Amino acid sequence: MTPAAPTRRPANRAPREDRAPREDGAPRTPGPAAGTPWRQGRLLAGPARRPRVLFGRMYEDPAVELAAFPPPGARVLCIASAGDTAAALAAAGYEVTAIDLNPAQLAYARTRLEDGAPAATGTAERLTGLGRAAAAALLPGWRPAAVADFLRLDDPGEQRRRWTAEFDGPGLRLLAAAALRPAGALATVLRPGFRCVLPRGFDEVLLRRIARTVARHPNAANDWAWRLLLGRERPGATGGIAAPGRVRLVRGEVVEHLERCAAGSYDAVTLSNVVDGPGPEFARRLRAAVEHAVRPGGTAVVRSLREPGPGGAGRAAEDRSAIWGVVRVVRTRTDGVGNR
């Protein structure tokens, strides 16, 4: 079937936080949030406490969405997280709705989008900061000055050579194994629902993904490489992400939101890695909800830390953030979802 042309709605006048989108009889079953570990608003194991800001920045390259989505003006949904993707889509001219189940994360995204608040340190940044500090303390090649010099390179060929010769050595591999193996430090501090997300041999997997990225994308222009490897913003980076009046904020669970929407409410959606953690039933419901809420011929993007399955890695190599095993872009159809 020829994809239906998207209908346009007036641009949002101001960011607002909604708790429940309208209902119109779309297929639903209760309680999707109960099936996802994201509902706790915490990455780390321990007694249940109030939700925390998990991500001070987003580790997703919106260039993937900007290349895959329909033209600007389309109605799009994204995961709010730290607000970076929502801001990039709004700046490109999309009509953006951003959703998050974690009230602390949503409030944080709102301060960045509405007020231009600076990036804060979330749980993810604290964890990666510990890894960088250990590497800098134990491995001379990983001291900040050496890493910064590496990140100023703009020739992927030279980057690949130097990564192999100066950074990806036995010392780094020992540290990565101690931190990232199934019985390593990271697995012991994560909530049980997230431990299964890490691929077997995640230490070697992550180093391969970083090597893939530095061999393909110039470091000097890669914001995500600077944040991951050095914990700093790239010199000359714009920094703030303020998009006042241009993003609609929704507190809720993404599957339930999509199920409650009118059919074809969105032209495209990008779902971060919400499939990491929940089980197969969540993924099945998400797929059906996307088919319902995204118009025929629309686009969906989903990421995962897991190693690729039979469908391959998709566009993972195109995402400059370096951490993803799968970046899948799919097209909705009246007869199902087709991979691209």
Short mmCIF file of C-alpha atoms in Angstrom, two decimals:
data_model
loop_
_atom_site.label_atom_id
_atom_site.label_comp_id
_atom_site.label_asym_id
_atom_site.label_seq_id
_atom_site.Cartn_x
_atom_site.Cartn_y
_atom_site.Cartn_z
CA MET A 1 0.00 0.00 0.00
CA THR A 2 1.24 3.50 -0.78
CA PRO A 3 2.14 5.25 2.48
CA ALA A 4 -0.53 7.67 3.62
CA ALA A 5 0.46 11.31 3.62
CA PRO A 6 0.81 12.65 7.17
CA THR A 7 -1.77 15.10 8.37
CA ARG A 8 -0.46 18.18 10.12
CA ARG A 9 -1.58 19.61 13.41
CA PRO A 10 -0.79 23.05 14.84
CA ALA A 11 2.61 23.32 16.46
CA ASN A 12 2.65 23.08 20.24
CA ARG A 13 2.54 26.45 21.97
CA ALA A 14 4.35 25.49 25.15
CA PRO A 15 5.92 22.43 26.69
CA ARG A 16 3.47 20.74 29.00
CA GLU A 17 3.40 17.60 31.06
CA ASP A 18 0.39 15.35 30.49
CA ARG A 19 -0.31 12.25 32.50
CA ALA A 20 -2.72 10.48 30.16
CA PRO A 21 -3.29 10.88 26.42
CA ARG A 22 -6.82 10.60 25.12
CA GLU A 23 -8.47 7.24 24.74
CA ASP A 24 -10.50 6.23 21.72
CA GLY A 25 -10.98 2.49 22.00
CA ALA A 26 -7.50 1.50 20.83
CA PRO A 27 -6.49 -2.04 21.85
CA ARG A 28 -5.20 -2.13 25.43
CA THR A 29 -4.38 -4.49 28.24
CA PRO A 30 -3.65 -3.08 31.70
CA GLY A 31 -0.38 -2.68 33.47
CA PRO A 32 2.48 -2.51 30.91
CA ALA A 33 4.67 -0.55 33.29
CA ALA A 34 4.66 -3.49 35.68
CA GLY A 35 6.59 -5.52 33.09
CA THR A 36 9.53 -3.14 32.73
CA PRO A 37 12.35 -2.49 35.19
CA TRP A 38 12.40 1.12 34.00
CA ARG A 39 9.33 1.76 36.19
CA GLN A 40 11.52 1.90 39.32
CA GLY A 41 13.42 4.93 38.07
CA ARG A 42 16.66 3.38 39.30
CA LEU A 43 19.49 1.49 37.61
CA LEU A 44 21.28 0.32 40.74
CA ALA A 45 20.30 -2.48 43.08
CA GLY A 46 19.29 -1.78 46.66
CA PRO A 47 16.22 -0.85 48.67
CA ALA A 48 13.40 0.75 46.70
CA ARG A 49 13.67 4.51 46.99
CA ARG A 50 12.45 7.50 45.07
CA PRO A 51 13.25 7.62 41.33
CA ARG A 52 16.52 9.24 40.31
CA VAL A 53 17.87 11.02 37.26
CA LEU A 54 19.44 8.10 35.41
CA PHE A 55 20.89 9.95 32.42
CA GLY A 56 22.37 13.43 32.49
CA ARG A 57 22.91 13.23 28.73
CA MET A 58 21.59 10.93 26.03
CA TYR A 59 23.95 8.47 24.37
CA GLU A 60 22.02 8.32 21.12
CA ASP A 61 23.00 10.06 17.90
CA PRO A 62 19.92 11.87 16.53
CA ALA A 63 21.51 11.96 13.08
CA VAL A 64 20.05 8.45 12.72
CA GLU A 65 16.55 9.79 13.26
CA LEU A 66 17.09 12.88 11.13
CA ALA A 67 18.16 10.65 8.22
CA ALA A 68 15.35 8.10 8.65
CA PHE A 69 12.34 10.20 9.61
CA PRO A 70 9.89 11.81 7.19
CA PRO A 71 10.44 15.50 6.38
CA PRO A 72 10.29 18.14 9.13
CA GLY A 73 6.79 19.05 10.24
CA ALA A 74 5.91 15.41 10.91
CA ARG A 75 4.44 14.34 14.24
CA VAL A 76 7.05 12.37 16.17
CA LEU A 77 7.35 10.68 19.56
CA CYS A 78 10.60 10.15 21.45
CA ILE A 79 11.68 9.00 24.88
CA ALA A 80 12.33 12.11 26.98
CA SER A 81 15.37 10.84 28.92
CA ALA A 82 17.73 13.82 29.20
CA GLY A 83 15.99 15.77 26.44
CA ASP A 84 18.77 15.73 23.84
CA THR A 85 16.87 13.84 21.14
CA ALA A 86 13.69 15.85 21.70
CA ALA A 87 15.66 19.08 21.35
CA ALA A 88 17.39 17.93 18.15
CA LEU A 89 14.10 16.90 16.57
CA ALA A 90 12.39 20.14 17.59
CA ALA A 91 15.29 22.18 16.21
CA ALA A 92 14.91 20.34 12.90
CA GLY A 93 11.26 21.38 12.69
CA TYR A 94 9.39 18.30 13.92
CA GLU A 95 6.27 18.39 16.09
CA VAL A 96 7.67 16.55 19.10
CA THR A 97 6.10 14.65 21.97
CA ALA A 98 8.56 13.31 24.57
CA ILE A 99 7.49 10.65 27.07
CA ASP A 100 9.12 9.18 30.17
CA LEU A 101 7.96 6.82 32.90
CA ASN A 102 10.45 8.21 35.43
CA PRO A 103 9.11 11.43 37.01
CA ALA A 104 12.58 12.57 38.09
CA GLN A 105 13.96 12.09 34.58
CA LEU A 106 11.00 13.89 33.01
CA ALA A 107 11.33 16.85 35.39
CA TYR A 108 15.03 17.04 34.55
CA ALA A 109 14.33 16.97 30.81
CA ARG A 110 11.79 19.76 31.30
CA THR A 111 14.33 22.01 33.01
CA ARG A 112 16.77 21.50 30.15
CA LEU A 113 14.19 21.97 27.39
CA GLU A 114 12.28 24.89 28.90
CA ASP A 115 14.97 26.71 30.85
CA GLY A 116 18.18 25.67 29.15
CA ALA A 117 19.51 24.16 32.39
CA PRO A 118 23.00 22.65 32.10
CA ALA A 119 23.53 18.93 31.96
CA ALA A 120 23.66 17.22 35.35
CA THR A 121 25.38 14.04 36.46
CA GLY A 122 23.04 11.06 36.45
CA THR A 123 23.56 7.47 37.49
CA ALA A 124 24.99 6.53 34.09
CA GLU A 125 27.55 9.34 34.23
CA ARG A 126 28.64 8.34 37.73
CA LEU A 127 29.22 4.76 36.59
CA THR A 128 31.18 5.70 33.48
CA GLY A 129 33.13 8.25 35.52
CA LEU A 130 34.30 5.52 37.87
CA GLY A 131 35.55 3.50 34.91
CA ARG A 132 37.45 6.45 33.44
CA ALA A 133 38.99 7.27 36.82
CA ALA A 134 40.24 3.71 37.25
CA ALA A 135 41.75 3.68 33.75
CA ALA A 136 43.45 7.05 34.29
CA ALA A 137 44.88 5.96 37.64
CA LEU A 138 46.25 2.63 36.45
CA LEU A 139 47.08 3.13 32.77
CA PRO A 140 49.36 6.04 31.73
CA GLY A 141 47.91 6.03 28.22
CA TRP A 142 44.47 6.77 29.63
CA ARG A 143 45.40 9.93 31.47
CA PRO A 144 43.10 12.81 30.46
CA ALA A 145 45.74 14.70 28.45
CA ALA A 146 46.47 11.64 26.30
CA VAL A 147 42.79 10.91 25.74
CA ALA A 148 42.10 14.55 24.82
CA ASP A 149 44.94 14.47 22.29
CA PHE A 150 43.41 11.35 20.74
CA LEU A 151 39.97 12.95 20.62
CA ARG A 152 41.28 15.94 18.67
CA LEU A 153 42.04 13.70 15.68
CA ASP A 154 39.85 13.99 12.60
CA ASP A 155 41.25 11.15 10.45
CA PRO A 156 39.48 7.83 11.14
CA GLY A 157 42.41 5.89 9.71
CA GLU A 158 44.85 7.51 12.12
CA GLN A 159 42.32 7.12 14.93
CA ARG A 160 42.07 3.41 14.28
CA ARG A 161 45.83 3.01 14.31
CA ARG A 162 46.29 4.94 17.53
CA TRP A 163 43.35 3.27 19.28
CA THR A 164 44.91 -0.12 18.62
CA ALA A 165 48.48 0.91 19.44
CA GLU A 166 47.97 3.24 22.40
CA PHE A 167 44.64 2.57 24.08
CA ASP A 168 43.20 -0.89 23.45
CA GLY A 169 45.94 -2.82 25.20
CA PRO A 170 46.16 -5.63 27.77
CA GLY A 171 45.74 -3.25 30.72
CA LEU A 172 42.49 -1.83 29.40
CA ARG A 173 41.19 -5.29 28.63
CA LEU A 174 41.90 -6.48 32.17
CA LEU A 175 40.10 -3.48 33.64
CA ALA A 176 37.16 -3.88 31.27
CA ALA A 177 36.86 -7.56 32.12
CA ALA A 178 36.82 -6.82 35.85
CA ALA A 179 34.09 -4.23 35.38
CA LEU A 180 31.91 -5.57 32.59
CA ARG A 181 31.93 -9.37 32.63
CA PRO A 182 28.75 -11.13 33.89
CA ALA A 183 30.25 -11.47 37.38
CA GLY A 184 32.02 -8.11 37.20
CA ALA A 185 31.55 -4.93 39.16
CA LEU A 186 28.81 -3.47 36.95
CA ALA A 187 26.60 -6.55 37.07
CA THR A 188 26.80 -6.66 40.86
CA VAL A 189 25.46 -3.12 41.28
CA LEU A 190 22.72 -3.16 38.61
CA ARG A 191 19.12 -3.98 39.41
CA PRO A 192 18.34 -7.59 38.45
CA GLY A 193 16.13 -6.54 35.54
CA PHE A 194 19.06 -4.83 33.82
CA ARG A 195 21.77 -7.44 34.38
CA CYS A 196 20.47 -9.64 31.58
CA VAL A 197 20.79 -6.77 29.12
CA LEU A 198 24.58 -6.85 29.08
CA PRO A 199 25.83 -9.16 26.33
CA ARG A 200 28.06 -12.06 27.31
CA GLY A 201 31.61 -10.78 27.19
CA PHE A 202 30.41 -7.16 27.28
CA ASP A 203 33.96 -5.99 27.95
CA GLU A 204 35.15 -7.24 24.56
CA VAL A 205 31.88 -6.26 22.89
CA LEU A 206 32.09 -2.65 24.05
CA LEU A 207 35.73 -2.28 23.04
CA ARG A 208 34.87 -3.61 19.57
CA ARG A 209 32.06 -1.06 19.29
CA ILE A 210 34.35 1.78 20.28
CA ALA A 211 36.95 0.58 17.75
CA ARG A 212 34.24 0.47 15.08
CA THR A 213 33.27 4.04 15.84
CA VAL A 214 36.73 5.61 15.90
CA ALA A 215 37.54 3.84 12.62
CA ARG A 216 34.49 5.42 10.97
CA HIS A 217 33.72 8.83 12.50
CA PRO A 218 36.15 11.74 13.11
CA ASN A 219 36.76 12.12 16.84
CA ALA A 220 37.10 15.89 16.69
CA ALA A 221 33.44 16.27 15.72
CA ASN A 222 32.05 13.41 17.81
CA ASP A 223 30.34 14.76 20.93
CA TRP A 224 29.59 11.25 22.19
CA ALA A 225 33.21 10.10 21.97
CA TRP A 226 34.29 13.06 24.11
CA ARG A 227 31.64 12.27 26.73
CA LEU A 228 32.28 8.53 26.79
CA LEU A 229 36.08 8.50 26.75
CA LEU A 230 36.86 11.75 28.59
CA GLY A 231 33.68 12.76 30.42
CA ARG A 232 33.81 16.26 28.93
CA GLU A 233 32.00 18.23 26.29
CA ARG A 234 33.75 18.58 22.95
CA PRO A 235 35.48 21.97 22.58
CA GLY A 236 33.19 24.23 20.60
CA ALA A 237 30.08 22.13 21.28
CA THR A 238 26.90 24.15 21.65
CA GLY A 239 26.14 22.75 25.11
CA GLY A 240 22.57 23.75 25.98
CA ILE A 241 19.50 22.17 24.41
CA ALA A 242 16.77 24.69 25.24
CA ALA A 243 13.65 24.34 23.06
CA PRO A 244 11.03 26.40 24.90
CA GLY A 245 7.50 25.99 23.59
CA ARG A 246 8.45 23.26 21.11
CA VAL A 247 8.20 19.93 22.95
CA ARG A 248 5.12 18.35 24.52
CA LEU A 249 6.11 16.39 27.63
CA VAL A 250 4.11 13.33 28.72
CA ARG A 251 4.59 11.33 31.88
CA GLY A 252 3.70 7.71 31.21
CA GLU A 253 4.71 4.31 29.90
CA VAL A 254 5.38 4.30 26.19
CA VAL A 255 3.46 1.13 25.27
CA GLU A 256 0.35 2.30 27.10
CA HIS A 257 0.66 5.74 25.53
CA LEU A 258 0.86 4.29 22.03
CA GLU A 259 -2.05 1.94 22.69
CA ARG A 260 -4.23 4.81 23.94
CA CYS A 261 -3.44 7.13 21.05
CA ALA A 262 -5.78 7.45 18.12
CA ALA A 263 -4.69 5.25 15.23
CA GLY A 264 -2.02 6.93 13.12
CA SER A 265 -1.35 9.68 15.67
CA TYR A 266 2.35 9.78 14.79
CA ASP A 267 4.36 9.82 11.60
CA ALA A 268 7.47 8.46 13.35
CA VAL A 269 8.66 7.29 16.77
CA THR A 270 12.08 6.73 18.30
CA LEU A 271 12.04 4.48 21.34
CA SER A 272 15.60 4.55 22.71
CA ASN A 273 16.39 1.14 24.23
CA VAL A 274 13.11 0.56 26.09
CA VAL A 275 13.27 -3.10 24.99
CA ASP A 276 16.39 -3.63 27.11
CA GLY A 277 15.24 -5.13 30.39
CA PRO A 278 11.60 -6.12 29.79
CA GLY A 279 10.77 -9.57 28.47
CA PRO A 280 9.37 -10.84 25.15
CA GLU A 281 5.78 -9.94 26.03
CA PHE A 282 6.74 -6.29 26.36
CA ALA A 283 8.43 -6.37 22.95
CA ARG A 284 5.36 -7.99 21.39
CA ARG A 285 3.07 -5.36 22.84
CA LEU A 286 5.40 -2.57 21.78
CA ARG A 287 5.42 -3.81 18.20
CA ALA A 288 1.61 -3.96 18.09
CA ALA A 289 1.31 -0.54 19.72
CA VAL A 290 3.67 1.02 17.18
CA GLU A 291 1.64 -0.49 14.33
CA HIS A 292 -1.47 1.08 15.85
CA ALA A 293 -0.15 4.56 16.68
CA VAL A 294 2.18 5.20 13.71
CA ARG A 295 0.59 5.82 10.34
CA PRO A 296 1.10 3.25 7.56
CA GLY A 297 4.45 3.93 5.96
CA GLY A 298 5.72 5.69 9.07
CA THR A 299 9.06 5.07 10.76
CA ALA A 300 10.17 3.61 14.08
CA VAL A 301 13.70 3.55 15.52
CA VAL A 302 14.70 1.29 18.41
CA ARG A 303 18.12 0.68 19.97
CA SER A 304 19.54 -2.14 22.08
CA LEU A 305 22.75 -2.85 23.95
CA ARG A 306 22.39 -6.53 23.09
CA GLU A 307 24.44 -8.20 20.39
CA PRO A 308 22.68 -8.42 17.01
CA GLY A 309 20.40 -11.35 16.26
CA PRO A 310 19.49 -12.74 12.84
CA GLY A 311 18.24 -9.32 11.74
CA GLY A 312 21.72 -7.84 12.04
CA ALA A 313 22.97 -4.63 13.64
CA GLY A 314 20.91 -2.29 11.48
CA ARG A 315 22.40 1.19 11.62
CA ALA A 316 24.46 0.70 14.77
CA ALA A 317 27.68 1.65 12.99
CA GLU A 318 26.13 4.96 11.92
CA ASP A 319 25.35 5.98 15.51
CA ARG A 320 28.38 7.94 16.74
CA SER A 321 27.68 7.18 20.40
CA ALA A 322 29.60 3.87 20.02
CA ILE A 323 27.67 1.81 22.58
CA TRP A 324 24.82 0.17 20.67
CA GLY A 325 24.71 -3.36 19.34
CA VAL A 326 21.54 -2.78 17.35
CA VAL A 327 19.96 0.37 15.92
CA ARG A 328 16.93 -0.82 14.02
CA VAL A 329 14.94 1.41 11.66
CA VAL A 330 11.59 -0.07 10.66
CA ARG A 331 8.78 1.04 8.40
CA THR A 332 5.21 0.46 9.50
CA ARG A 333 2.86 -1.19 7.00
CA THR A 334 -0.68 -2.45 6.92
CA ASP A 335 0.72 -6.00 6.84
CA GLY A 336 3.30 -5.61 9.61
CA VAL A 337 6.66 -4.01 10.20
CA GLY A 338 9.41 -4.16 7.62
CA ASN A 339 13.06 -3.83 8.61
CA ARG A 340 15.45 -1.45 6.92
#
